[in-house]
PDB file of C-alpha atoms in Angstrom:
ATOM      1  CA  UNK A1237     106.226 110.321  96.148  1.00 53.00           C
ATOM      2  CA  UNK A1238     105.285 109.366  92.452  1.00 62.00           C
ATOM      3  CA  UNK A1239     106.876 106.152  92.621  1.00 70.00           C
ATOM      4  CA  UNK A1240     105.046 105.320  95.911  1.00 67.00           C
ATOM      5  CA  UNK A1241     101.632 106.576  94.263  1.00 67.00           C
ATOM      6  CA  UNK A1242     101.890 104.379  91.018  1.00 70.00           C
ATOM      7  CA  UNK A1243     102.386 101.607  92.899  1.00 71.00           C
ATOM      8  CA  UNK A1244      99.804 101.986  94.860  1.00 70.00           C
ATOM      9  CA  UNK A1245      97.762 102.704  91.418  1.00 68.00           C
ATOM     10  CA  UNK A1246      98.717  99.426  89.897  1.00 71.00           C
ATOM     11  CA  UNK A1247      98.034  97.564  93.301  1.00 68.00           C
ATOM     12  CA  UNK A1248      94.377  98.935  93.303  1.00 66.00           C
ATOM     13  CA  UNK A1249      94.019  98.522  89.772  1.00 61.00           C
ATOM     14  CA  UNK A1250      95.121  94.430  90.333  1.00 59.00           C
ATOM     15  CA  UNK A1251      92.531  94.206  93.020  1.00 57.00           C
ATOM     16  CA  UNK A1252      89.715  95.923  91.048  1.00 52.00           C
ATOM     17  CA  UNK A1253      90.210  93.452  88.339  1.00 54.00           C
ATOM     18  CA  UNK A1254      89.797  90.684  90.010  1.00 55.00           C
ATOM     19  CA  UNK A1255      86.858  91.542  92.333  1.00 52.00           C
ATOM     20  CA  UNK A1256      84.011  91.805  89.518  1.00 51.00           C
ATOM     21  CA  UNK A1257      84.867  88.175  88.371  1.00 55.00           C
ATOM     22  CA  UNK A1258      84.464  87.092  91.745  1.00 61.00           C
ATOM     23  CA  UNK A1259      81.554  89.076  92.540  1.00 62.00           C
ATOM     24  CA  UNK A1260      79.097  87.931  89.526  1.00 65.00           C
ATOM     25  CA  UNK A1261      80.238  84.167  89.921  1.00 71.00           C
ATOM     26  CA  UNK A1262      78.887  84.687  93.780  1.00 70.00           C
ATOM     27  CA  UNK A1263      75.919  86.326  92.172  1.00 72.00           C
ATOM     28  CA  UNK A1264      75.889  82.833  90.046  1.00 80.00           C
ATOM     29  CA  UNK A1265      76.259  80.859  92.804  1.00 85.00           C
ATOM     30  CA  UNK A1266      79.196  79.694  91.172  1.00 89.00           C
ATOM     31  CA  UNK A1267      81.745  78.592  93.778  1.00 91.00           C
ATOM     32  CA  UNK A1268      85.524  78.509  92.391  1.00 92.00           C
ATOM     33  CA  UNK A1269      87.265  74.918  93.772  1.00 94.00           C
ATOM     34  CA  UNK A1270      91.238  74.356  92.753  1.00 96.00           C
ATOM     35  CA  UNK A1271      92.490  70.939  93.165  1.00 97.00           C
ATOM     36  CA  UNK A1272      96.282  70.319  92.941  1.00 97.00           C
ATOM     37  CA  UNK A1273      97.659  66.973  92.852  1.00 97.00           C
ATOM     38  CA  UNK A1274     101.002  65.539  92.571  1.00 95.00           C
ATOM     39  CA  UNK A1275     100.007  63.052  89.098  1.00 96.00           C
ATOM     40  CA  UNK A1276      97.015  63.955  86.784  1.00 96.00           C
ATOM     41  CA  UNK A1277      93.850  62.951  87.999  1.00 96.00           C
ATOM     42  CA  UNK A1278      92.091  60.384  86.314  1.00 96.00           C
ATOM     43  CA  UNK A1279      88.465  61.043  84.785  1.00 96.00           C
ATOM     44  CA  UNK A1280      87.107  58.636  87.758  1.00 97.00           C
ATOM     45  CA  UNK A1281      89.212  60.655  89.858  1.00 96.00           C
ATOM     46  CA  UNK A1282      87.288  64.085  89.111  1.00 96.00           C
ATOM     47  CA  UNK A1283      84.187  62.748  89.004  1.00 96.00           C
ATOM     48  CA  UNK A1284      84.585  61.289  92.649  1.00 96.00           C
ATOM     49  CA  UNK A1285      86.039  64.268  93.513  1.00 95.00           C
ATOM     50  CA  UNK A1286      83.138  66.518  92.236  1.00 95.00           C
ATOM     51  CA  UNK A1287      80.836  64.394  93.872  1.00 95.00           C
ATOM     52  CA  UNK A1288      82.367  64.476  97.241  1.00 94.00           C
ATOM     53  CA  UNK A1289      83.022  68.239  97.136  1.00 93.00           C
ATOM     54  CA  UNK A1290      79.760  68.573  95.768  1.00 92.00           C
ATOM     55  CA  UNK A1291      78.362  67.450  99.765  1.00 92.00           C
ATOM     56  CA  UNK A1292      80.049  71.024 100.610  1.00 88.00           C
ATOM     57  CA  UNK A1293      77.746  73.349  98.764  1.00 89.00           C
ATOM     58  CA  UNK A1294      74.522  74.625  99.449  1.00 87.00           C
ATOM     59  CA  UNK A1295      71.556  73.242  97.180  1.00 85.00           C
ATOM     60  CA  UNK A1296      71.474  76.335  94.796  1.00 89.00           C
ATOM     61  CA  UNK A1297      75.687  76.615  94.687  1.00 92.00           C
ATOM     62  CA  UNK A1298      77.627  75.119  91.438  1.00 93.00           C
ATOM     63  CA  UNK A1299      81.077  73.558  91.893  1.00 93.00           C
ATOM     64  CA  UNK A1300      83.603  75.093  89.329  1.00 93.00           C
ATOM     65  CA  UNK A1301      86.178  72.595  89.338  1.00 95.00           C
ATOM     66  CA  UNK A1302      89.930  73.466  87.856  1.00 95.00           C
ATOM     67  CA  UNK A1303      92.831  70.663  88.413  1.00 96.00           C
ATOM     68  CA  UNK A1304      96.262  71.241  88.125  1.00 97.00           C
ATOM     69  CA  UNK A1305      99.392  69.234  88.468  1.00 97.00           C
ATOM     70  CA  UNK A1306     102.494  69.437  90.987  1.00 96.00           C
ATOM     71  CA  UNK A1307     104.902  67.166  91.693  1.00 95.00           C
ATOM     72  CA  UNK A1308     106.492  68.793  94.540  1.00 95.00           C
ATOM     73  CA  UNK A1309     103.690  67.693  96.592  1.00 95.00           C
ATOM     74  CA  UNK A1310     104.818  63.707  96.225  1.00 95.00           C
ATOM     75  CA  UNK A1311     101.452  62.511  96.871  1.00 95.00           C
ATOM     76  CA  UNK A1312      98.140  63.357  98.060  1.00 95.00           C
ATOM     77  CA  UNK A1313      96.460  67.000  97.158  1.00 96.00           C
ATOM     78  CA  UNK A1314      95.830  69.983  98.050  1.00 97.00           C
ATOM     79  CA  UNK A1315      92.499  71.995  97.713  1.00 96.00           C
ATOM     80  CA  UNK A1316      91.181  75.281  97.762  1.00 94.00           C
ATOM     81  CA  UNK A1317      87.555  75.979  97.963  1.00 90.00           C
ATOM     82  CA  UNK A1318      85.714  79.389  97.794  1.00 81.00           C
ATOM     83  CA  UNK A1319      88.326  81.040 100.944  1.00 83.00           C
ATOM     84  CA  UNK A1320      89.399  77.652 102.672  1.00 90.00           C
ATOM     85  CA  UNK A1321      92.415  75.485 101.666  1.00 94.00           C
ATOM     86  CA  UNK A1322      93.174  72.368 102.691  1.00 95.00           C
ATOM     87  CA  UNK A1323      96.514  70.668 102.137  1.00 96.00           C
ATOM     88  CA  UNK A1324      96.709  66.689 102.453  1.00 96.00           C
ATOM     89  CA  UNK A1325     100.076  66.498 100.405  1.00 96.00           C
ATOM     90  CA  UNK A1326     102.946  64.269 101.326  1.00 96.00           C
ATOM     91  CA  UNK A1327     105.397  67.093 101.375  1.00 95.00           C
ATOM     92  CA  UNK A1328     103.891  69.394 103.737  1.00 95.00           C
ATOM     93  CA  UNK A1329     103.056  66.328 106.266  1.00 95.00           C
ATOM     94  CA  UNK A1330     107.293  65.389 106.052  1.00 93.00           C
ATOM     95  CA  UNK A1331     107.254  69.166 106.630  1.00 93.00           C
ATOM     96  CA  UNK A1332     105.457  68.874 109.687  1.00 92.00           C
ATOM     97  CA  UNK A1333     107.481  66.318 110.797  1.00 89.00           C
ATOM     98  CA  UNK A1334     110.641  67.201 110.013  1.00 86.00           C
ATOM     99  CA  UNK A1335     110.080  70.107 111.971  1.00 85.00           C
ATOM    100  CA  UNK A1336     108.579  68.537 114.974  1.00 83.00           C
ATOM    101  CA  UNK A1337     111.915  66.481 115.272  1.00 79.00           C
ATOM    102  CA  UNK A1338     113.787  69.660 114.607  1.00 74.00           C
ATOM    103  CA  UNK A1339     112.096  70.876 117.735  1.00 73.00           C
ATOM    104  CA  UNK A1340     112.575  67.423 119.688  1.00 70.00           C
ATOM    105  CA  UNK A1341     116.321  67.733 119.037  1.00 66.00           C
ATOM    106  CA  UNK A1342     116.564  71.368 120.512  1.00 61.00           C
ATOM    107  CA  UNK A1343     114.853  70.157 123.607  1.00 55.00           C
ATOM    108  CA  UNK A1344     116.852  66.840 123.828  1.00 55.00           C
ATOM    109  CA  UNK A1345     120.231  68.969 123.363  1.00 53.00           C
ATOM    110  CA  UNK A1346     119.081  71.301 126.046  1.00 55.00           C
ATOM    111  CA  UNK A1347     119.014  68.776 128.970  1.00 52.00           C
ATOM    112  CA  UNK A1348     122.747  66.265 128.633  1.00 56.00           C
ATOM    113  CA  UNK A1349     121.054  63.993 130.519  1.00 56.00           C
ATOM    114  CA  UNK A1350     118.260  63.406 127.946  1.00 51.00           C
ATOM    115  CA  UNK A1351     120.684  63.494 125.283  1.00 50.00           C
ATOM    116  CA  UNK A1352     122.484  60.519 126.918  1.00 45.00           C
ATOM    117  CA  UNK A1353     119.012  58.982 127.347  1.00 45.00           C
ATOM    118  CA  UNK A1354     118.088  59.292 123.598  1.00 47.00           C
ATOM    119  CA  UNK A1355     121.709  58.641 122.380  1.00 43.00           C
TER     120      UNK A1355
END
């Protein structure tokens, strides 16, 4: 039972820190934005960014941009804004693909005569 209650100790103690940081920039009307890309962004880059993002906020809300770098994404980004995320990278779309053929081939092995059809 101790182990199980300093766990949950530490677990509440995590989520404590982190809400008063989020609160006061709210209270700001700071919104937090996180921009990964696979190659560093370019100044031009940001700034176009920023501006476009920018079109998202309400008219008293401030855009608190962070970049970061990862090249497992191959190309494109991925961005998270206040709660939403939205990922436009290269590897998740050959994901998405690679497991909508994945699912093609399990229907197409299903059925011999499709197989033959496709083959």
């Amino acid at each position: 039972k101790k182990q199980w209650y300093q766990r949950r100790v530490r677990a509440t103690k995590s989520v404590r820190s982190c809400a008063p940081r989020n609160h006061h920039a709210a209270q700001r009307g700071e919104v937090p934005c996180k921009v990964t890309s696979a190659a560093p962004l370019s100044e031009a880059n940001v700034e176009t960014l920023k501006e476009s993002l920018g079109k998202f906020l309400k008219g008293n809300e401030k855009l608190l941009l962070e970049t970061a770098t990862d090249e497992s994404l191959i190309g494109g980004m991925v961005v998270e804004i206040g709660d939403k995320r939205v990922d436009m990278s290269t590897a998740t779309k050959i994901k998405k693909l690679k497991a909508s053929l994945a699912s093609l081939c399990k229907c197409v092995m299903t059925k011999k005569r499709i197989v033959r059809y496709y083959i």
